[in-house]
mmCIF file of C-alpha atoms in Angstrom:
data_model
loop_
_atom_site.group_PDB
_atom_site.id
_atom_site.type_symbol
_atom_site.label_atom_id
_atom_site.label_comp_id
_atom_site.label_asym_id
_atom_site.label_seq_id
_atom_site.Cartn_x
_atom_site.Cartn_y
_atom_site.Cartn_z
ATOM 1 C CA THR A 27 -42.176 95.282 -58.660
ATOM 2 C CA ILE A 28 -43.041 92.659 -56.083
ATOM 3 C CA MET A 29 -44.830 89.729 -57.696
ATOM 4 C CA SER A 30 -48.574 89.559 -57.154
ATOM 5 C CA ASP A 31 -50.022 87.248 -54.528
ATOM 6 C CA ALA A 32 -51.343 84.859 -57.195
ATOM 7 C CA VAL A 33 -48.020 84.654 -59.044
ATOM 8 C CA GLY A 34 -46.088 84.422 -55.781
ATOM 9 C CA ASN A 35 -48.299 81.637 -54.461
ATOM 10 C CA LEU A 36 -47.970 79.729 -57.737
ATOM 11 C CA SER A 37 -44.179 80.108 -57.719
ATOM 12 C CA PHE A 38 -43.783 78.942 -54.130
ATOM 13 C CA SER A 39 -46.254 76.109 -54.753
ATOM 14 C CA LEU A 40 -44.097 74.883 -57.643
ATOM 15 C CA LEU A 41 -40.976 75.089 -55.472
ATOM 16 C CA LEU A 42 -42.800 73.225 -52.732
ATOM 17 C CA LEU A 43 -43.749 70.510 -55.231
ATOM 18 C CA CYS A 44 -40.115 70.184 -56.415
ATOM 19 C CA ASN A 45 -38.918 69.836 -52.839
ATOM 20 C CA THR A 46 -41.640 67.315 -52.041
ATOM 21 C CA LEU A 47 -40.533 65.156 -54.974
ATOM 22 C CA SER A 48 -36.914 65.362 -53.838
ATOM 23 C CA VAL A 49 -37.770 64.530 -50.230
ATOM 24 C CA SER A 50 -39.761 61.506 -51.430
ATOM 25 C CA GLY A 51 -36.860 60.393 -53.629
ATOM 26 C CA CYS A 52 -34.353 60.787 -50.792
ATOM 27 C CA LEU A 53 -36.495 58.787 -48.380
ATOM 28 C CA TRP A 54 -36.969 56.060 -50.988
ATOM 29 C CA PHE A 55 -33.216 55.765 -51.523
ATOM 30 C CA ILE A 56 -32.444 55.610 -47.791
ATOM 31 C CA VAL A 57 -34.994 52.845 -47.251
ATOM 32 C CA ASN A 58 -33.771 50.973 -50.334
ATOM 33 C CA PHE A 59 -30.132 51.284 -49.247
ATOM 34 C CA PHE A 60 -30.711 49.530 -45.933
ATOM 35 C CA THR A 61 -32.592 46.668 -47.613
ATOM 36 C CA LYS A 62 -29.449 45.722 -49.547
ATOM 37 C CA GLY A 63 -26.811 43.259 -48.376
ATOM 38 C CA ALA A 64 -23.786 44.219 -46.285
ATOM 39 C CA ALA A 65 -21.414 43.784 -49.227
ATOM 40 C CA TYR A 66 -23.362 46.323 -51.270
ATOM 41 C CA ARG A 67 -23.570 48.832 -48.414
ATOM 42 C CA GLN A 68 -19.783 48.752 -47.988
ATOM 43 C CA ARG A 69 -19.057 49.889 -51.518
ATOM 44 C CA LEU A 70 -18.061 53.435 -52.216
ATOM 45 C CA LEU A 71 -20.737 54.811 -54.523
ATOM 46 C CA PRO A 72 -23.682 53.565 -52.437
ATOM 47 C CA ARG A 73 -22.095 55.094 -49.324
ATOM 48 C CA GLN A 74 -21.490 58.344 -51.192
ATOM 49 C CA MET A 75 -25.085 58.317 -52.380
ATOM 50 C CA LEU A 76 -26.321 57.679 -48.841
ATOM 51 C CA SER A 77 -24.373 60.698 -47.574
ATOM 52 C CA LEU A 78 -25.558 62.846 -50.490
ATOM 53 C CA THR A 79 -29.161 61.737 -50.067
ATOM 54 C CA THR A 80 -29.132 62.402 -46.327
ATOM 55 C CA VAL A 81 -27.758 65.918 -46.686
ATOM 56 C CA ASP A 82 -30.132 66.555 -49.606
ATOM 57 C CA LEU A 83 -33.021 65.448 -47.410
ATOM 58 C CA CYS A 84 -32.045 68.037 -44.792
ATOM 59 C CA MET A 85 -31.605 70.722 -47.455
ATOM 60 C CA HIS A 86 -34.948 70.033 -49.124
ATOM 61 C CA LEU A 87 -36.785 69.962 -45.799
ATOM 62 C CA CYS A 88 -35.385 73.439 -45.089
ATOM 63 C CA ALA A 89 -36.431 74.603 -48.549
ATOM 64 C CA MET A 90 -39.915 73.177 -47.996
ATOM 65 C CA GLY A 91 -40.140 75.122 -44.730
ATOM 66 C CA TYR A 92 -39.138 78.284 -46.571
ATOM 67 C CA ALA A 93 -41.770 77.750 -49.289
ATOM 68 C CA ILE A 94 -44.497 76.973 -46.748
ATOM 69 C CA PHE A 95 -43.504 80.010 -44.682
ATOM 70 C CA GLU A 96 -43.830 82.266 -47.706
ATOM 71 C CA LEU A 97 -47.125 80.702 -48.739
ATOM 72 C CA VAL A 98 -48.639 81.200 -45.297
ATOM 73 C CA ASP A 99 -47.730 84.856 -45.028
ATOM 74 C CA THR A 100 -45.983 86.838 -47.762
ATOM 75 C CA SER A 101 -46.607 90.173 -46.023
ATOM 76 C CA LEU A 102 -44.299 89.829 -43.014
ATOM 77 C CA ARG A 103 -42.904 92.880 -41.268
ATOM 78 C CA PRO A 104 -39.485 93.931 -42.629
ATOM 79 C CA GLY A 105 -37.731 93.112 -39.342
ATOM 80 C CA THR A 106 -39.158 89.584 -39.277
ATOM 81 C CA GLN A 107 -38.225 89.054 -42.921
ATOM 82 C CA ARG A 108 -34.639 90.150 -42.290
ATOM 83 C CA VAL A 109 -34.265 87.785 -39.334
ATOM 84 C CA PHE A 110 -35.777 84.972 -41.398
ATOM 85 C CA CYS A 111 -33.491 85.558 -44.385
ATOM 86 C CA ARG A 112 -30.445 85.993 -42.184
ATOM 87 C CA HIS A 113 -30.699 82.981 -39.877
ATOM 88 C CA PHE A 114 -32.894 80.486 -41.708
ATOM 89 C CA PHE A 115 -30.791 80.729 -44.849
ATOM 90 C CA THR A 116 -27.625 80.022 -42.849
ATOM 91 C CA VAL A 117 -28.984 76.581 -41.963
ATOM 92 C CA PHE A 118 -30.257 75.968 -45.487
ATOM 93 C CA ARG A 119 -27.009 77.044 -47.125
ATOM 94 C CA SER A 120 -24.913 74.920 -44.756
ATOM 95 C CA PHE A 121 -26.728 71.841 -46.037
ATOM 96 C CA ARG A 122 -26.424 73.113 -49.594
ATOM 97 C CA PHE A 123 -22.646 73.503 -49.245
ATOM 98 C CA ALA A 124 -22.447 69.964 -47.852
ATOM 99 C CA SER A 125 -24.536 68.696 -50.775
ATOM 100 C CA VAL A 126 -22.328 70.434 -53.337
ATOM 101 C CA LEU A 127 -19.176 69.091 -51.667
ATOM 102 C CA GLN A 128 -20.612 65.575 -51.687
ATOM 103 C CA GLU A 129 -21.285 65.902 -55.407
ATOM 104 C CA MET A 130 -17.647 66.945 -55.791
ATOM 105 C CA HIS A 131 -16.580 63.928 -53.736
ATOM 106 C CA ILE A 132 -18.395 61.634 -56.202
ATOM 107 C CA ALA A 133 -16.852 63.394 -59.195
ATOM 108 C CA LEU A 134 -13.346 63.170 -57.681
ATOM 109 C CA ALA A 135 -13.853 59.444 -57.159
ATOM 110 C CA ALA A 136 -14.778 59.124 -60.834
ATOM 111 C CA ILE A 137 -11.559 60.928 -61.789
ATOM 112 C CA MET A 138 -9.490 58.636 -59.545
ATOM 113 C CA GLN A 139 -11.138 55.583 -61.051
ATOM 114 C CA THR A 140 -10.434 56.881 -64.547
ATOM 115 C CA CYS A 141 -6.758 57.307 -63.591
ATOM 116 C CA ARG A 142 -6.744 53.883 -61.857
ATOM 117 C CA ALA A 143 -5.564 55.512 -58.620
ATOM 118 C CA GLN A 144 -6.893 52.745 -56.379
ATOM 119 C CA ARG A 145 -4.832 53.674 -53.307
ATOM 120 C CA ALA A 146 -5.939 57.291 -53.510
ATOM 121 C CA LEU A 147 -9.505 56.070 -53.971
ATOM 122 C CA ALA A 148 -9.297 53.995 -50.788
ATOM 123 C CA CYS A 149 -8.128 57.068 -48.835
ATOM 124 C CA HIS A 150 -10.774 59.184 -50.544
ATOM 125 C CA ALA A 151 -13.488 56.819 -49.283
ATOM 126 C CA THR A 152 -12.633 57.676 -45.663
ATOM 127 C CA LEU A 153 -13.309 61.409 -46.186
ATOM 128 C CA ILE A 154 -17.102 61.190 -46.471
ATOM 129 C CA PRO A 155 -17.716 62.390 -42.858
ATOM 130 C CA LEU A 156 -15.373 65.325 -43.495
ATOM 131 C CA VAL A 157 -17.740 66.565 -46.209
ATOM 132 C CA TRP A 158 -20.428 67.231 -43.605
ATOM 133 C CA ALA A 159 -18.033 69.084 -41.322
ATOM 134 C CA LEU A 160 -16.661 71.182 -44.161
ATOM 135 C CA GLY A 161 -20.167 72.038 -45.377
ATOM 136 C CA ILE A 162 -21.194 73.284 -41.929
ATOM 137 C CA ALA A 163 -17.953 75.261 -41.653
ATOM 138 C CA LEU A 164 -18.653 76.933 -44.995
ATOM 139 C CA GLY A 165 -22.217 77.701 -43.867
ATOM 140 C CA VAL A 166 -20.933 79.415 -40.723
ATOM 141 C CA SER A 167 -18.388 81.346 -42.796
ATOM 142 C CA ASP A 168 -21.140 82.350 -45.184
ATOM 143 C CA PHE A 169 -23.106 83.807 -42.264
ATOM 144 C CA PHE A 170 -20.305 86.324 -41.647
ATOM 145 C CA LEU A 171 -19.266 86.891 -45.262
ATOM 146 C CA ASN A 172 -22.681 87.374 -46.895
ATOM 147 C CA ARG A 173 -25.977 88.909 -45.894
ATOM 148 C CA TRP A 174 -29.236 87.589 -47.300
ATOM 149 C CA VAL A 175 -31.984 90.205 -47.100
ATOM 150 C CA PRO A 176 -35.593 90.539 -48.297
ATOM 151 C CA SER A 177 -35.686 91.855 -51.825
ATOM 152 C CA THR A 178 -37.454 95.147 -52.452
ATOM 153 C CA LYS A 179 -38.401 93.942 -55.955
ATOM 154 C CA ALA A 180 -39.350 90.329 -55.298
ATOM 155 C CA ALA A 181 -40.970 88.398 -52.469
ATOM 156 C CA TYR A 182 -37.960 86.285 -51.527
ATOM 157 C CA CYS A 183 -34.493 86.536 -50.008
ATOM 158 C CA VAL A 184 -31.526 87.652 -52.114
ATOM 159 C CA PRO A 185 -27.847 88.274 -51.267
ATOM 160 C CA ASP A 186 -26.803 91.820 -50.442
ATOM 161 C CA GLY A 187 -23.988 91.839 -52.999
ATOM 162 C CA ILE A 188 -22.127 89.136 -54.889
ATOM 163 C CA ASP A 189 -21.894 85.790 -53.104
ATOM 164 C CA TYR A 190 -18.294 84.942 -53.963
ATOM 165 C CA LEU A 191 -18.150 81.971 -51.601
ATOM 166 C CA SER A 192 -20.990 80.171 -53.369
ATOM 167 C CA ILE A 193 -19.549 81.048 -56.771
ATOM 168 C CA VAL A 194 -16.164 79.528 -55.880
ATOM 169 C CA VAL A 195 -17.578 76.371 -54.269
ATOM 170 C CA VAL A 196 -20.198 75.641 -56.942
ATOM 171 C CA SER A 197 -17.759 76.483 -59.767
ATOM 172 C CA CYS A 198 -15.101 74.134 -58.378
ATOM 173 C CA CYS A 199 -17.693 71.403 -58.101
ATOM 174 C CA GLY A 200 -18.930 72.094 -61.631
ATOM 175 C CA VAL A 201 -15.426 71.857 -63.116
ATOM 176 C CA THR A 202 -14.759 68.659 -61.175
ATOM 177 C CA CYS A 203 -18.046 67.181 -62.399
ATOM 178 C CA VAL A 204 -17.202 68.012 -66.017
ATOM 179 C CA VAL A 205 -13.756 66.391 -65.745
ATOM 180 C CA GLY A 206 -15.076 63.360 -63.873
ATOM 181 C CA GLY A 207 -18.035 62.857 -66.183
ATOM 182 C CA LEU A 208 -15.983 63.182 -69.374
ATOM 183 C CA GLY A 209 -13.303 60.879 -67.993
ATOM 184 C CA SER A 210 -15.863 58.224 -67.089
ATOM 185 C CA LEU A 211 -17.485 58.490 -70.513
ATOM 186 C CA ALA A 212 -14.084 58.206 -72.229
ATOM 187 C CA VAL A 213 -13.279 55.025 -70.303
ATOM 188 C CA ALA A 214 -16.758 53.607 -70.944
ATOM 189 C CA CYS A 215 -16.474 54.228 -74.695
ATOM 190 C CA GLY A 216 -13.235 52.242 -74.746
ATOM 191 C CA ARG A 217 -14.863 49.156 -73.246
ATOM 192 C CA ALA A 218 -16.951 46.398 -74.784
ATOM 193 C CA PRO A 219 -20.622 47.443 -75.158
ATOM 194 C CA ASN A 220 -21.961 44.905 -72.640
ATOM 195 C CA SER A 221 -19.008 44.799 -70.229
ATOM 196 C CA VAL A 222 -19.606 45.321 -66.513
ATOM 197 C CA HIS A 223 -16.852 47.963 -66.354
ATOM 198 C CA ARG A 224 -18.566 49.996 -69.065
ATOM 199 C CA LYS A 225 -21.859 49.900 -67.125
ATOM 200 C CA LEU A 226 -20.133 50.968 -63.920
ATOM 201 C CA MET A 227 -18.387 53.921 -65.547
ATOM 202 C CA LEU A 228 -21.612 55.077 -67.171
ATOM 203 C CA ARG A 229 -23.251 54.914 -63.761
ATOM 204 C CA ALA A 230 -20.428 56.978 -62.314
ATOM 205 C CA ALA A 231 -20.843 59.646 -65.008
ATOM 206 C CA ALA A 232 -24.596 60.019 -64.412
ATOM 207 C CA TYR A 233 -24.407 61.747 -61.021
ATOM 208 C CA PRO A 234 -21.986 64.552 -62.009
ATOM 209 C CA ALA A 235 -24.233 65.122 -65.027
ATOM 210 C CA ASN A 236 -27.206 65.489 -62.671
ATOM 211 C CA PHE A 237 -25.373 68.188 -60.726
ATOM 212 C CA LEU A 238 -24.592 70.158 -63.881
ATOM 213 C CA LEU A 239 -28.227 69.885 -64.955
ATOM 214 C CA THR A 240 -29.712 71.087 -61.662
ATOM 215 C CA PHE A 241 -27.172 73.669 -60.460
ATOM 216 C CA SER A 242 -26.049 75.411 -63.661
ATOM 217 C CA LEU A 243 -28.730 78.127 -63.705
ATOM 218 C CA THR A 244 -28.225 78.830 -59.985
ATOM 219 C CA LEU A 245 -24.514 79.364 -60.605
ATOM 220 C CA VAL A 246 -25.292 81.732 -63.476
ATOM 221 C CA ALA A 247 -27.601 83.702 -61.189
ATOM 222 C CA TYR A 248 -24.904 83.981 -58.514
ATOM 223 C CA MET A 249 -22.483 85.330 -61.103
ATOM 224 C CA ARG A 250 -25.089 87.831 -62.287
ATOM 225 C CA PRO A 251 -27.143 88.828 -59.205
ATOM 226 C CA SER A 252 -29.530 90.863 -61.337
ATOM 227 C CA LEU A 253 -30.944 87.565 -62.640
ATOM 228 C CA MET A 254 -32.201 86.790 -59.140
ATOM 229 C CA LEU A 255 -34.622 89.684 -59.534
ATOM 230 C CA ASP A 256 -35.928 88.143 -62.752
ATOM 231 C CA GLN A 257 -38.736 86.201 -61.102
ATOM 232 C CA ARG A 258 -39.247 83.688 -63.895
ATOM 233 C CA PHE A 259 -35.553 82.901 -64.243
ATOM 234 C CA TRP A 260 -35.006 82.589 -60.493
ATOM 235 C CA VAL A 261 -38.024 80.317 -59.983
ATOM 236 C CA VAL A 262 -36.816 78.033 -62.803
ATOM 237 C CA ALA A 263 -33.264 78.013 -61.412
ATOM 238 C CA GLN A 264 -34.468 77.251 -57.891
ATOM 239 C CA GLY A 265 -36.900 74.632 -59.164
ATOM 240 C CA LEU A 266 -34.110 72.766 -60.961
ATOM 241 C CA GLU A 267 -31.890 72.965 -57.892
ATOM 242 C CA TYR A 268 -34.676 71.675 -55.662
ATOM 243 C CA LEU A 269 -35.171 68.726 -58.032
ATOM 244 C CA ASN A 270 -31.596 67.544 -57.490
ATOM 245 C CA GLY A 271 -32.538 64.913 -54.905
ATOM 246 C CA PHE A 272 -35.381 63.617 -57.072
ATOM 247 C CA VAL A 273 -33.194 63.394 -60.194
ATOM 248 C CA ASN A 274 -30.513 61.457 -58.302
ATOM 249 C CA ALA A 275 -33.144 59.047 -56.963
ATOM 250 C CA VAL A 276 -34.576 58.497 -60.449
ATOM 251 C CA THR A 277 -31.078 57.890 -61.811
ATOM 252 C CA TYR A 278 -30.403 55.340 -59.095
ATOM 253 C CA ALA A 279 -33.774 53.640 -59.673
ATOM 254 C CA SER A 280 -33.021 53.290 -63.386
ATOM 255 C CA GLN A 281 -29.721 51.560 -62.568
ATOM 256 C CA ILE A 282 -30.742 49.391 -59.628
ATOM 257 C CA ARG A 283 -31.733 46.438 -61.799
ATOM 258 C CA ASP A 284 -28.027 45.840 -62.502
ATOM 259 C CA VAL A 285 -27.048 45.727 -58.834
ATOM 260 C CA PRO A 286 -27.566 41.987 -58.141
ATOM 261 C CA ALA A 287 -25.331 41.006 -61.069
ATOM 262 C CA MET A 288 -22.694 43.543 -60.087
ATOM 263 C CA ASP A 289 -22.686 42.348 -56.465
ATOM 264 C CA CYS A 290 -20.932 39.201 -57.657
ATOM 265 C CA ALA A 291 -18.904 40.613 -60.504
ATOM 266 C CA PRO A 292 -15.331 39.343 -60.848
ATOM 267 C CA ALA A 293 -12.744 41.052 -58.665
ATOM 268 C CA SER A 294 -11.225 42.773 -61.701
ATOM 269 C CA THR A 295 -14.513 44.562 -62.369
ATOM 270 C CA ARG A 296 -15.257 45.721 -58.811
ATOM 271 C CA LYS A 297 -14.387 49.300 -59.550
ATOM 272 C CA PHE A 298 -15.203 52.681 -58.114
ATOM 273 C CA SER A 299 -18.953 52.459 -58.392
ATOM 274 C CA PHE A 300 -19.011 49.554 -55.934
ATOM 275 C CA HIS A 301 -15.971 49.762 -53.718
ATOM 276 C CA THR A 302 -13.824 46.644 -53.154
ATOM 277 C CA MET A 303 -14.385 46.278 -49.410
ATOM 278 C CA PHE A 304 -15.206 42.576 -49.535
ATOM 279 C CA ASN A 305 -14.278 39.734 -47.205
ATOM 280 C CA SER A 306 -13.781 36.052 -47.979
ATOM 281 C CA GLU A 307 -17.338 35.177 -46.936
ATOM 282 C CA ASP A 308 -18.738 37.613 -49.501
ATOM 283 C CA ASP A 309 -16.467 36.178 -52.191
ATOM 284 C CA VAL A 310 -17.522 32.588 -51.390
ATOM 285 C CA ARG A 311 -21.198 33.592 -51.518
ATOM 286 C CA CYS A 312 -20.646 35.377 -54.829
ATOM 287 C CA VAL A 313 -18.814 32.387 -56.308
ATOM 288 C CA SER A 314 -21.628 30.043 -55.246
ATOM 289 C CA ARG A 315 -24.173 32.338 -56.910
ATOM 290 C CA ILE A 316 -22.400 32.749 -60.242
ATOM 291 C CA GLN A 317 -20.847 29.257 -60.466
ATOM 292 C CA PRO A 318 -23.830 27.615 -62.256
ATOM 293 C CA GLU A 319 -23.952 30.391 -64.842
ATOM 294 C CA CYS A 320 -20.190 30.190 -65.356
ATOM 295 C CA LEU A 321 -20.379 26.396 -65.821
ATOM 296 C CA VAL A 322 -23.136 26.748 -68.408
ATOM 297 C CA GLU A 323 -21.139 29.408 -70.256
ATOM 298 C CA ALA A 324 -18.023 27.206 -70.133
ATOM 299 C CA GLU A 325 -19.923 24.192 -71.504
ATOM 300 C CA ASP A 326 -21.369 26.309 -74.294
ATOM 301 C CA GLY A 327 -17.905 27.582 -75.118
ATOM 302 C CA ILE A 328 -16.455 24.078 -75.204
ATOM 303 C CA ARG A 329 -19.289 22.852 -77.403
ATOM 304 C CA ARG A 330 -18.853 25.749 -79.821
ATOM 305 C CA ALA A 331 -15.097 25.137 -79.922
ATOM 306 C CA GLU A 332 -15.607 21.422 -80.649
ATOM 307 C CA GLU A 333 -18.099 22.203 -83.407
ATOM 308 C CA ALA A 334 -15.709 24.712 -84.912
ATOM 309 C CA ALA A 335 -12.810 22.233 -84.745
ATOM 310 C CA LEU A 336 -14.935 19.483 -86.325
ATOM 311 C CA GLY A 337 -16.073 21.820 -89.071
ATOM 312 C CA ALA A 338 -12.477 22.831 -89.782
ATOM 313 C CA ALA A 339 -11.370 19.179 -89.867
ATOM 314 C CA LEU A 340 -14.153 18.268 -92.296
ATOM 315 C CA ALA A 341 -13.260 21.218 -94.498
ATOM 316 C CA ARG A 342 -9.616 20.160 -94.600
ATOM 317 C CA ALA A 343 -10.626 16.556 -95.370
ATOM 318 C CA GLY A 344 -12.808 17.754 -98.227
ATOM 319 C CA GLN A 345 -10.007 19.841 -99.672
ATOM 320 C CA GLU A 346 -7.607 16.906 -99.410
ATOM 321 C CA ALA A 347 -10.129 14.593 -101.099
ATOM 322 C CA GLU A 348 -10.574 17.036 -103.968
ATOM 323 C CA ARG A 349 -6.817 17.124 -104.450
ATOM 324 C CA VAL A 350 -6.196 13.364 -104.149
ATOM 325 C CA TRP A 351 -9.280 12.002 -105.978
ATOM 326 C CA PRO A 352 -8.173 12.908 -109.564
ATOM 327 C CA ARG A 353 -4.826 11.195 -108.959
ATOM 328 C CA LEU A 354 -6.520 8.032 -107.711
ATOM 329 C CA VAL A 355 -8.783 7.956 -110.749
ATOM 330 C CA LEU A 356 -5.777 8.366 -113.049
ATOM 331 C CA ASP A 357 -3.832 5.621 -111.319
ATOM 332 C CA TRP A 358 -6.869 3.333 -111.536
ATOM 333 C CA GLY A 359 -7.150 3.970 -115.293
ATOM 334 C CA VAL A 360 -3.467 3.271 -115.864
ATOM 335 C CA GLY A 361 -3.815 0.059 -113.924
ATOM 336 C CA LEU A 362 -6.710 -1.077 -116.110
ATOM 337 C CA ARG A 363 -4.776 -0.457 -119.369
ATOM 338 C CA SER A 364 -1.795 -2.365 -118.142
#
């Protein structure tokens, strides 16, 4: 049966809230990104996140329009509902495909970093604009391959059949995210607890994990279309999906305190998370920023080494004295008797 007006309004209000949080998170990231230095903005993960956040912003704005449309009038004529589901969802799903592909792009970069494929990673960085084009192409293909129609059992749009295109795309992204996330975690576990490389790999693993968290139930629903008619399940699945932009923004905000230190990390630690597109001016500025700290650390190291060497010398002198002293006493006694 079609959900009651009260339940329907509550469901769409929750979805609207999820999208509002994600839109706010996306806008915050975009503003924060452009307040960073040029060296930071040239690195791979921030540029990937900017692309992901921008396409997520478009997707969540479409989803907000859908929720508001349903809240305003849930008793539209069947013809109007069909046109709405058919054409509006094409735009929404185009942005969703682009978002999923961008998540896959991040996961693939994590895999390349795990395999130390730096040349492939450099080529991979140039494909970010292609993600948008491919997402739109998949959205147009979806318009001809699948029909989204008003459900006779629920007050929202559902596919008229099994959406194989979404299943294939989201599944491929999910598998890539699992491989990339596990690979990043494996590399991070093999590093020193406080090393910069370990922090970077943990950062890289966070975003594929976010995708698995927010898109898993939606994928299950696509594989079993009957679950879309389960109003509670579908609202939860859509709510998690619509929180994707917010979760990514929160993840980034929790990591941003490490960015200034990583901006001037040694060249050997400038890995996937912050791509190595630096020029000599950036390197000179980084050296000037970290030089005082490095000098202090070097002085501390020298002082500790000198203290350790002095302690070892004193210990050896004490051992030698303990071995020689009895002989001296004996020789002194023999001398007195003679």
